[in-house]
Short mmCIF file of N, CA, C and O in Angstrom, two decimals:
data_model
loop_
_atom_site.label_atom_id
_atom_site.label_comp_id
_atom_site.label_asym_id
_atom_site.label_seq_id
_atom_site.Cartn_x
_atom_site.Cartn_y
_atom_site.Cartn_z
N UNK A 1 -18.54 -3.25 6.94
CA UNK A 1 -17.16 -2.98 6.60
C UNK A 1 -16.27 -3.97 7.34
O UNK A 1 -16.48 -4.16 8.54
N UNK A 2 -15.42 -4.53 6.79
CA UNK A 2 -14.41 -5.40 7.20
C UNK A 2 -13.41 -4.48 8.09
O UNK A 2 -13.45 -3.25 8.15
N UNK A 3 -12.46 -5.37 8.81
CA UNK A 3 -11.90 -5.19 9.31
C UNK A 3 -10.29 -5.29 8.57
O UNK A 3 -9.94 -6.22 7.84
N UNK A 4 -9.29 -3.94 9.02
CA UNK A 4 -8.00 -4.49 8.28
C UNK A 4 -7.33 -5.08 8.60
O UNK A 4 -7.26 -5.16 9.82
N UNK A 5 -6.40 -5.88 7.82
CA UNK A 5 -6.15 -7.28 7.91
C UNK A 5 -4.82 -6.71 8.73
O UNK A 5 -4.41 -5.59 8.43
N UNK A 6 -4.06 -7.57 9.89
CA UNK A 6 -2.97 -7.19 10.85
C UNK A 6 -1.79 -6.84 10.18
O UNK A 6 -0.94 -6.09 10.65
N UNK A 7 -1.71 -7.50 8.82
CA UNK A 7 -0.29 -6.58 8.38
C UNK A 7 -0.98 -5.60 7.52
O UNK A 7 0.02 -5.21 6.92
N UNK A 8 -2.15 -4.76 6.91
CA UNK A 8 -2.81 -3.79 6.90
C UNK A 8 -2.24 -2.60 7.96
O UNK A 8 -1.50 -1.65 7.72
N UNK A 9 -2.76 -2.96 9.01
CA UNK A 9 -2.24 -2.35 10.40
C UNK A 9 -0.96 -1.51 10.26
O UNK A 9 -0.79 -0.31 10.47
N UNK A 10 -0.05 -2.51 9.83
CA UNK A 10 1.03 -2.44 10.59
C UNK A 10 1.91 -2.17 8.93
O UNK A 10 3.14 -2.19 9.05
N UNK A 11 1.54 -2.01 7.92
CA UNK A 11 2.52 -1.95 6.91
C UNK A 11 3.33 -0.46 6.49
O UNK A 11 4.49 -0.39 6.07
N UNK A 12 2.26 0.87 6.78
CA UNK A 12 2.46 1.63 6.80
C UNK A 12 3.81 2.58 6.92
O UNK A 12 4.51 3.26 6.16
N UNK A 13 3.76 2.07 9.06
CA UNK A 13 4.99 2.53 9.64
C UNK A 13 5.87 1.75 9.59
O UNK A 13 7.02 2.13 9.83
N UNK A 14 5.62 0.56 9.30
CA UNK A 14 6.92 -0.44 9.11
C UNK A 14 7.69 0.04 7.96
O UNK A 14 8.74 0.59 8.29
N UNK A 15 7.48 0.00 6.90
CA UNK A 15 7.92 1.18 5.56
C UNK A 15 8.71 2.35 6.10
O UNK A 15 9.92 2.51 6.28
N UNK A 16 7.89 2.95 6.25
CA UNK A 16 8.41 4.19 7.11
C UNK A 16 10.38 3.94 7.32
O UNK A 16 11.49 4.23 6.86
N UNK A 17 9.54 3.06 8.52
CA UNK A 17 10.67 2.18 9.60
C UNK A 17 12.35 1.97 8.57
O UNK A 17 13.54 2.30 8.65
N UNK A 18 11.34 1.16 7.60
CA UNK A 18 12.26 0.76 6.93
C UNK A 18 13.32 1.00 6.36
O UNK A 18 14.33 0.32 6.25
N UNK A 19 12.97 2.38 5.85
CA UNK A 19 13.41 3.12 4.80
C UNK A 19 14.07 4.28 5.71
O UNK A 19 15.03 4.94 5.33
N UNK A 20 13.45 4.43 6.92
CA UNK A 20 14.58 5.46 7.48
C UNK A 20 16.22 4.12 8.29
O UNK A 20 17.35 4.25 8.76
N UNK A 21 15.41 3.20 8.02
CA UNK A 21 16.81 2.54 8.61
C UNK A 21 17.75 1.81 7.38
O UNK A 21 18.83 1.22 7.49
N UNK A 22 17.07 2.03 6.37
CA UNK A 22 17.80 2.11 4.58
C UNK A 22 19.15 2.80 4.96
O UNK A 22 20.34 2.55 5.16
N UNK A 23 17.91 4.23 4.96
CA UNK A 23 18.96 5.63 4.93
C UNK A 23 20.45 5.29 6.10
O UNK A 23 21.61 5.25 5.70
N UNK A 24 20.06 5.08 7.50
CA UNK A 24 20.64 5.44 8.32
C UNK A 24 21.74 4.12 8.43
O UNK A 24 22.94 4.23 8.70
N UNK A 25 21.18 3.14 8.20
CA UNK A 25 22.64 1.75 8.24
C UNK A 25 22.66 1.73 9.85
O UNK A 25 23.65 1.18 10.33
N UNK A 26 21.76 2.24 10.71
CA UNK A 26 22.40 1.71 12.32
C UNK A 26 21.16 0.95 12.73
O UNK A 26 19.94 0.94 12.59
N UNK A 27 22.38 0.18 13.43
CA UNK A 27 21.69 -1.62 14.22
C UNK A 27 20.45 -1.18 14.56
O UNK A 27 19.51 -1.85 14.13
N UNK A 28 20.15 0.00 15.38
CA UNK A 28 18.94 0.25 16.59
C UNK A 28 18.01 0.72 15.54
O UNK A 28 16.82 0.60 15.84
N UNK A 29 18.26 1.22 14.39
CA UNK A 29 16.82 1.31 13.27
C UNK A 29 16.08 -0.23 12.41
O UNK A 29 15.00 -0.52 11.90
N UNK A 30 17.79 -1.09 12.72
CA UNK A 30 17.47 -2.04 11.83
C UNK A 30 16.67 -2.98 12.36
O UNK A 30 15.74 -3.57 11.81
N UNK A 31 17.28 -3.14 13.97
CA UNK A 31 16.70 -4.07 15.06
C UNK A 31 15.04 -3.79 15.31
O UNK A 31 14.22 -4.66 15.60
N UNK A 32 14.88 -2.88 15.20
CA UNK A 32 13.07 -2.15 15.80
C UNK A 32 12.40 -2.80 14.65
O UNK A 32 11.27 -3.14 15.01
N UNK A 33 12.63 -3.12 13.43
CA UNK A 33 12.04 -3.83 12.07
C UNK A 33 11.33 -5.19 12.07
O UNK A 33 10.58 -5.68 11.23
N UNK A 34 11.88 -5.76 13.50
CA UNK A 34 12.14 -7.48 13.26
C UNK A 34 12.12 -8.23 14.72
O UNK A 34 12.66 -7.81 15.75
N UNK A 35 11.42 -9.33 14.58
CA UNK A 35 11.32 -9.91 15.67
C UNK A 35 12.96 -10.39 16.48
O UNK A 35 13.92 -9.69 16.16
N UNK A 36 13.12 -11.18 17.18
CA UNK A 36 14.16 -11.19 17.87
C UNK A 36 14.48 -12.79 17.13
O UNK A 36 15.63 -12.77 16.70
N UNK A 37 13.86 -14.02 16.89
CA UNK A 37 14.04 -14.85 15.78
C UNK A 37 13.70 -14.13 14.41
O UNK A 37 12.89 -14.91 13.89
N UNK A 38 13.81 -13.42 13.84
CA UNK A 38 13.10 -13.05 12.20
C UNK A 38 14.29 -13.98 11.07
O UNK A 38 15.45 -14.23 11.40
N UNK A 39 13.83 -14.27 10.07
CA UNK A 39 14.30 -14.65 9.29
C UNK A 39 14.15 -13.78 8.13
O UNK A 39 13.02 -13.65 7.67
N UNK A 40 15.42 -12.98 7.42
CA UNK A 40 15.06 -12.44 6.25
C UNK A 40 16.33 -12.88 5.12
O UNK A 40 17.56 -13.01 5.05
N UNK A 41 15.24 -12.98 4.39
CA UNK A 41 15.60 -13.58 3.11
C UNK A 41 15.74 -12.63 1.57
O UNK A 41 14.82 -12.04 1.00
N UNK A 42 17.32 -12.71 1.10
CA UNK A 42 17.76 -11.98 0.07
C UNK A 42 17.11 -12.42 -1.04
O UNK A 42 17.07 -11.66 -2.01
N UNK A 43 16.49 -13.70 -1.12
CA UNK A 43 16.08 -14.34 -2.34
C UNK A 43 15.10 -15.29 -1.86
O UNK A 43 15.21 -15.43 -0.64
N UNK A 44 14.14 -16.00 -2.39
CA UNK A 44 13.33 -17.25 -1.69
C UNK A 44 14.18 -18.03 -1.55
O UNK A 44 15.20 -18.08 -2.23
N UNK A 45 13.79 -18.95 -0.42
CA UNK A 45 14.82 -20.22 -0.02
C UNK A 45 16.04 -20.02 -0.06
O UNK A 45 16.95 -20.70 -0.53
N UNK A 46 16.04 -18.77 0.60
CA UNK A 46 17.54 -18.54 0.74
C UNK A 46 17.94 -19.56 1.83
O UNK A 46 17.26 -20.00 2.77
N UNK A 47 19.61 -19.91 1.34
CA UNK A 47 20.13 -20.81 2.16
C UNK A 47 21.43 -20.23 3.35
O UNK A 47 22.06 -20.70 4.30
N UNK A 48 21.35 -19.08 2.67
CA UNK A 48 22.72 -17.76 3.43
C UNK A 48 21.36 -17.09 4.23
O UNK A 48 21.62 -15.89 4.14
N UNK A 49 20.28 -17.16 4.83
CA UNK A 49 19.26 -16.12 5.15
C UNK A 49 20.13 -15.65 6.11
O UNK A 49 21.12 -16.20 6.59
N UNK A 50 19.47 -14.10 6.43
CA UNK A 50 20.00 -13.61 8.12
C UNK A 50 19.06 -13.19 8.44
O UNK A 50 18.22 -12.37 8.07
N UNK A 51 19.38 -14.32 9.82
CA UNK A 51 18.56 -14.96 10.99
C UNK A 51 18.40 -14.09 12.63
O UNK A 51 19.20 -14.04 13.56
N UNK A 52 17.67 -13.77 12.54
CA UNK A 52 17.93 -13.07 14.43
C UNK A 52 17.93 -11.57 13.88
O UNK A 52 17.90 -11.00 12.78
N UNK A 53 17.99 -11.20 15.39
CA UNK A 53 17.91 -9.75 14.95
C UNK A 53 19.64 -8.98 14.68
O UNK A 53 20.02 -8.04 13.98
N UNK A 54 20.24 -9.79 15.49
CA UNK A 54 21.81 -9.52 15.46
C UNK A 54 22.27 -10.09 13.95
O UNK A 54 23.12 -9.44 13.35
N UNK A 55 21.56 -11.69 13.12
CA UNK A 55 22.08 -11.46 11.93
C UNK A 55 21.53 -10.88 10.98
O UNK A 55 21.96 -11.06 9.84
N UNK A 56 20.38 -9.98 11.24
CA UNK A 56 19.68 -9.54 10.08
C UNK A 56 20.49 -7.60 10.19
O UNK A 56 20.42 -6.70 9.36
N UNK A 57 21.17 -7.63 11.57
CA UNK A 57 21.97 -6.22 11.25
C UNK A 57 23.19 -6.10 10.69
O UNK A 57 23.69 -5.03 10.31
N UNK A 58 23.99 -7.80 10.60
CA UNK A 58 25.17 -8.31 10.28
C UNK A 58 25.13 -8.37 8.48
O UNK A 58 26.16 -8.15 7.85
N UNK A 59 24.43 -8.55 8.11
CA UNK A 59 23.48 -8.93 6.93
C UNK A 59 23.42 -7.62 6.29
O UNK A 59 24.06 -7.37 5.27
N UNK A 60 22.80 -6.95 6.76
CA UNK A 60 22.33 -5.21 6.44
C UNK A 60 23.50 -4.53 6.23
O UNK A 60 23.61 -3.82 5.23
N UNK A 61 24.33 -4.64 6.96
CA UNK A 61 25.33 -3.66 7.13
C UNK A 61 25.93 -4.07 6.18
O UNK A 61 25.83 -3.37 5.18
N UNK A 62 26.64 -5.12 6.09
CA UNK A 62 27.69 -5.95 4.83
C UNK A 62 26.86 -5.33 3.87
O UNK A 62 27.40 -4.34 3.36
N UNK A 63 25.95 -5.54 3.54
CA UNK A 63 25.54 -5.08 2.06
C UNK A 63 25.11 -3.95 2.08
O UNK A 63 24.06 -3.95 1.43
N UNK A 64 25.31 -3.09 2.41
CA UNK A 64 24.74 -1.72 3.52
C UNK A 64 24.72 -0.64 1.59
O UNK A 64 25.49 -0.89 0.66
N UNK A 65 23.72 0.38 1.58
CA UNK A 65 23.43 0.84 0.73
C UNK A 65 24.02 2.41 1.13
O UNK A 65 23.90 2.62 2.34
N UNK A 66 24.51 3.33 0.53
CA UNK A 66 24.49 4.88 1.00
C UNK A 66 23.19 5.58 0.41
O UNK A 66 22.64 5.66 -0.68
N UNK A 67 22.91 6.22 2.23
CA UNK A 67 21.47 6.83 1.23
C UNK A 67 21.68 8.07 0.33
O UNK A 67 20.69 8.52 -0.24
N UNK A 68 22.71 8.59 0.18
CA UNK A 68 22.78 9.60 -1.33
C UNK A 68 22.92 8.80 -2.50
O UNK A 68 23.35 9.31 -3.53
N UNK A 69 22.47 7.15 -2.41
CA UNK A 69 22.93 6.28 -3.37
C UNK A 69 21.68 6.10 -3.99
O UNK A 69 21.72 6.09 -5.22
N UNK A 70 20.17 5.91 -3.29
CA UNK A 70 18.99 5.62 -4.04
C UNK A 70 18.08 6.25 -3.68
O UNK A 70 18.18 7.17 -2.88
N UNK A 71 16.50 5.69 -4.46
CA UNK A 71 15.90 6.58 -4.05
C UNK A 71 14.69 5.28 -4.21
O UNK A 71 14.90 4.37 -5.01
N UNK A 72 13.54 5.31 -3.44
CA UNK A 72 12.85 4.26 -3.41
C UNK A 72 11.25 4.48 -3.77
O UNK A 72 10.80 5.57 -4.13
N UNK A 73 10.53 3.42 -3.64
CA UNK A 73 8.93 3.89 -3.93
C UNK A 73 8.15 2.59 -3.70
O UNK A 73 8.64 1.52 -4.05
N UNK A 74 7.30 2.65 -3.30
CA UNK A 74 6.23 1.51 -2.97
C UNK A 74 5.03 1.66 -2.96
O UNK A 74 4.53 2.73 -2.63
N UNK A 75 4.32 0.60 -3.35
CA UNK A 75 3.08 0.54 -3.53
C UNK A 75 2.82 -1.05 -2.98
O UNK A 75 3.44 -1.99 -3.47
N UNK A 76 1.61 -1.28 -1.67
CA UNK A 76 0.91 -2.38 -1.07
C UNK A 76 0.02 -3.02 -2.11
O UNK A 76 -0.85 -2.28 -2.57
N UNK A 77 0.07 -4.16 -2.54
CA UNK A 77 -0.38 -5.05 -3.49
C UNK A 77 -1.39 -6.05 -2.46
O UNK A 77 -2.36 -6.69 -2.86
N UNK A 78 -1.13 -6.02 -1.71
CA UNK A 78 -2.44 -7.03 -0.83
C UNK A 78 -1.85 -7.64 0.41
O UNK A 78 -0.63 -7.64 0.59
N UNK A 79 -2.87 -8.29 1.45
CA UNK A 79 -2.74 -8.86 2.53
C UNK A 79 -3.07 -9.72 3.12
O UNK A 79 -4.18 -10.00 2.67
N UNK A 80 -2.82 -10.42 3.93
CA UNK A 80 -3.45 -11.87 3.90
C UNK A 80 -3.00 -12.17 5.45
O UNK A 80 -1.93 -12.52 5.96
N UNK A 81 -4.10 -11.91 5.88
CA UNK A 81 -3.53 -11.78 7.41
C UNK A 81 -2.42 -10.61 7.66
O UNK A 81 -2.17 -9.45 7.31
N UNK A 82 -1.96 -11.54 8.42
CA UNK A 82 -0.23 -11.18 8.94
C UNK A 82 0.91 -10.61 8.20
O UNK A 82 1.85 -9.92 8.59
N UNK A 83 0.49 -11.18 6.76
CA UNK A 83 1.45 -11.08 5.77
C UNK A 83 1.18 -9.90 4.98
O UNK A 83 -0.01 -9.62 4.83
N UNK A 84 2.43 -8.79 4.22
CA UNK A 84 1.69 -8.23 3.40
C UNK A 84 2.39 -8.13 2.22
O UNK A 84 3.60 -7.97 2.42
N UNK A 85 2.05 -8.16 1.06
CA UNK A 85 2.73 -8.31 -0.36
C UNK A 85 2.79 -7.09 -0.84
O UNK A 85 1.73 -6.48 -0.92
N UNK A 86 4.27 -6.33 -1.35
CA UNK A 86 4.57 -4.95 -1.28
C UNK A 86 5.24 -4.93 -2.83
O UNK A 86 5.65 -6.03 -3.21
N UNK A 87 5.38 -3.83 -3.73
CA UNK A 87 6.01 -3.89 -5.09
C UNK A 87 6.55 -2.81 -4.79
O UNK A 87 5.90 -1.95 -4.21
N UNK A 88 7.70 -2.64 -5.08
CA UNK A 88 8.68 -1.26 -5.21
C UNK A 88 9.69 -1.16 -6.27
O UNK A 88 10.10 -1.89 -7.17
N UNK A 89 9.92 -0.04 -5.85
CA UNK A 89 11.63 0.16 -7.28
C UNK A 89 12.16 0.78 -6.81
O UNK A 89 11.70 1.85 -6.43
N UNK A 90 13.64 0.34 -6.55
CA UNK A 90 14.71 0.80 -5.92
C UNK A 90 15.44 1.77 -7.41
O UNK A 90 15.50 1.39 -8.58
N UNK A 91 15.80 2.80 -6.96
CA UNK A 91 16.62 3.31 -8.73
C UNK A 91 17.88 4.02 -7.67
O UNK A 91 17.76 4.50 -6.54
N UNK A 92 19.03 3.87 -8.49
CA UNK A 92 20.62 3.72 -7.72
C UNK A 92 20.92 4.90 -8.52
O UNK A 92 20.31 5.07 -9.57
N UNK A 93 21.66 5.59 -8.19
CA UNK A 93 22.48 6.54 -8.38
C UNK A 93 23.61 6.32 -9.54
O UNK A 93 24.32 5.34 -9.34
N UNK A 94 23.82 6.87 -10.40
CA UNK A 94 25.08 6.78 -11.28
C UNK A 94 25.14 5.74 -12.36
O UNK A 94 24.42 6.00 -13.32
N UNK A 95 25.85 4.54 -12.43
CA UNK A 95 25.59 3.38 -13.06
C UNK A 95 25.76 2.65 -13.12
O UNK A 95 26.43 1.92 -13.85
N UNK A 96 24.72 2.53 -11.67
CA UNK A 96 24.10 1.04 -10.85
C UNK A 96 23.03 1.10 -11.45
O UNK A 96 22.41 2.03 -11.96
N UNK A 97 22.76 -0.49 -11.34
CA UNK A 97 21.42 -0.57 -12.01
C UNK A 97 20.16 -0.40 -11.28
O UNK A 97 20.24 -0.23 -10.06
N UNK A 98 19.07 -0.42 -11.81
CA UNK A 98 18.03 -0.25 -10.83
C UNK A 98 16.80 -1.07 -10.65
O UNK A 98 16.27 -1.18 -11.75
N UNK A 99 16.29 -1.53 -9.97
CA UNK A 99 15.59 -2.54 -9.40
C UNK A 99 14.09 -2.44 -8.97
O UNK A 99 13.69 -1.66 -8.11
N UNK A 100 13.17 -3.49 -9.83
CA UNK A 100 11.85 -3.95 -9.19
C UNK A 100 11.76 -4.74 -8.54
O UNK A 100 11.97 -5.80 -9.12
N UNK A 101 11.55 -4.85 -7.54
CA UNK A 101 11.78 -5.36 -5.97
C UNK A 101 9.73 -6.00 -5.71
O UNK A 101 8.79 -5.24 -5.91
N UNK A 102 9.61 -7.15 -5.36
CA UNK A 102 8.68 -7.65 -4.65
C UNK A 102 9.10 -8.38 -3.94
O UNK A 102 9.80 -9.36 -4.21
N UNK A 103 8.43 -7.70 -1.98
CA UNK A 103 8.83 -8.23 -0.75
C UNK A 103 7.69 -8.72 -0.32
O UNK A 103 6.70 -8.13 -0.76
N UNK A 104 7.43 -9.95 0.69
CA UNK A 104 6.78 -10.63 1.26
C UNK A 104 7.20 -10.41 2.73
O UNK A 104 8.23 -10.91 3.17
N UNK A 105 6.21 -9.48 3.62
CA UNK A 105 6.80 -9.32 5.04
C UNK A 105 5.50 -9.98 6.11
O UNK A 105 4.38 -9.45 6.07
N UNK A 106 5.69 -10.80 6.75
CA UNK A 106 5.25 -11.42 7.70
C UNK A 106 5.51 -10.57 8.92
O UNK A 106 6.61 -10.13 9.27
N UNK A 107 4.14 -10.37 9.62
CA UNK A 107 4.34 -9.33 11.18
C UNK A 107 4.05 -10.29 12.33
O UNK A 107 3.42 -11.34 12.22
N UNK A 108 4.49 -9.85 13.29
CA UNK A 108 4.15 -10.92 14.51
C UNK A 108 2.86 -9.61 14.98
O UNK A 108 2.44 -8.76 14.20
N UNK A 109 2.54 -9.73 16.03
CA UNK A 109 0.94 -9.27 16.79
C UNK A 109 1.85 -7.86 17.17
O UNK A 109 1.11 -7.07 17.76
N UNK A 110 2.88 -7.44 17.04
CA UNK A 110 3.19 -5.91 17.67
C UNK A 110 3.88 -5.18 16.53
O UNK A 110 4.37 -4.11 16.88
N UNK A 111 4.00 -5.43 15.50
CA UNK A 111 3.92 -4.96 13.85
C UNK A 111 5.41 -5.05 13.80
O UNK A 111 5.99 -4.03 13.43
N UNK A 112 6.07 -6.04 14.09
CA UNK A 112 7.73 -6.03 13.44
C UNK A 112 7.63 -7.33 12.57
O UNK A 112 6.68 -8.11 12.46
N UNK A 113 8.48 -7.36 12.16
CA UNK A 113 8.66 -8.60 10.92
C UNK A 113 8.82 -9.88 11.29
O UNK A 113 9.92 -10.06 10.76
N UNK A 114 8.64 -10.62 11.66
CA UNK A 114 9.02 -12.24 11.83
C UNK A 114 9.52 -12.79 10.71
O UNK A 114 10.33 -13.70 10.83
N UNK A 115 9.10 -12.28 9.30
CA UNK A 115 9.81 -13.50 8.06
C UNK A 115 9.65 -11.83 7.19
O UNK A 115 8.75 -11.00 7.08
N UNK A 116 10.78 -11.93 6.81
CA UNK A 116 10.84 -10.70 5.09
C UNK A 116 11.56 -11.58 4.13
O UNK A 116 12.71 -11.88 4.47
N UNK A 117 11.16 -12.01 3.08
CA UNK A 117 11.75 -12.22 1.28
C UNK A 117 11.37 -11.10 0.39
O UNK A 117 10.29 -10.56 0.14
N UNK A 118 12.78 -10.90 -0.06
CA UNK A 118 12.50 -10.22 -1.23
C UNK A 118 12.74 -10.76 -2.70
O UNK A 118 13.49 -11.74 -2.73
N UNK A 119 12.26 -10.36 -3.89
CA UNK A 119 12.51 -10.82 -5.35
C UNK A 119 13.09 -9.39 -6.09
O UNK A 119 12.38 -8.44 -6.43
N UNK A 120 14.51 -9.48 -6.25
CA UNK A 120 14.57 -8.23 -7.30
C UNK A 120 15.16 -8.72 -8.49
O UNK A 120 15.96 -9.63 -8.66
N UNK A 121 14.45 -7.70 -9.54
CA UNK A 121 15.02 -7.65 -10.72
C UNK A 121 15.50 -6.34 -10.87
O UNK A 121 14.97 -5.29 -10.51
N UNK A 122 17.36 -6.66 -11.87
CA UNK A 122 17.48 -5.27 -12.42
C UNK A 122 16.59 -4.95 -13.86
O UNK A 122 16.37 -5.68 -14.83
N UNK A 123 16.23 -3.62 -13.59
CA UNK A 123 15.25 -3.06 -15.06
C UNK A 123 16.40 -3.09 -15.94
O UNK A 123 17.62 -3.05 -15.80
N UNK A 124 15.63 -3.18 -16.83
CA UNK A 124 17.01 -3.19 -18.35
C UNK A 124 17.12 -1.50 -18.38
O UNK A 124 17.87 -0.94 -19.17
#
């Protein structure tokens, strides 16, 4: 039997993590997510990324979601090392549209994020 791969490990509670700091919009849920350089990215090659852990809460917040606003779901698509490739669907409340989301999250060795991109589409 193989061994699981380090973002295997670590994808679980990071989710978790994630999604309770969705809900909650505060720095100290958002900060525990991400290395202290992390780079996360709204789109590939993003050129606006937010960088650090102070701009990835600067970042968050501005676009900050209410959690009576969505409701989320995920499923782990594979791993590759460090990295792990995640598919979800965000669905919004009222009439916002709603979104298939594939994220690419890179972990450093203590399971926080060093690099997150995401790809969303709104569903028709």
């Amino acid at each position: 039997m193989t061994e699981p791969s380090e973002a295997a490990a670590h994808i679980d509670a990071w989710m978790e993590k994630y999604q309770t700091a969705w809900a909650s919009n505060q720095p100290d849920d958002i900060r525990v997510l991400f290395t202290e350089d992390a780079r996360y990215e709204t789109r590939p090659h993003d050129p606006d990324a937010w960088t650090g852990q102070d701009g990835i809460v600067d970042g968050w917040v501005a676009a900050r979601d209410e959690p009576q606003d969505w409701t989320f779901s995920w499923e782990l698509l594979g791993t590759d090392g460090p990295t792990a490739f995640v598919q979800g669907v965000t669905l919004y409340a009222g009439d916002q549209p709603s979104y298939d989301n594939l994220w690419v999250i890179r972990f450093d060795g203590s399971g926080r994020a060093a690099s997150f991109t995401e790809w969303f589409m709104a569903r028709p």
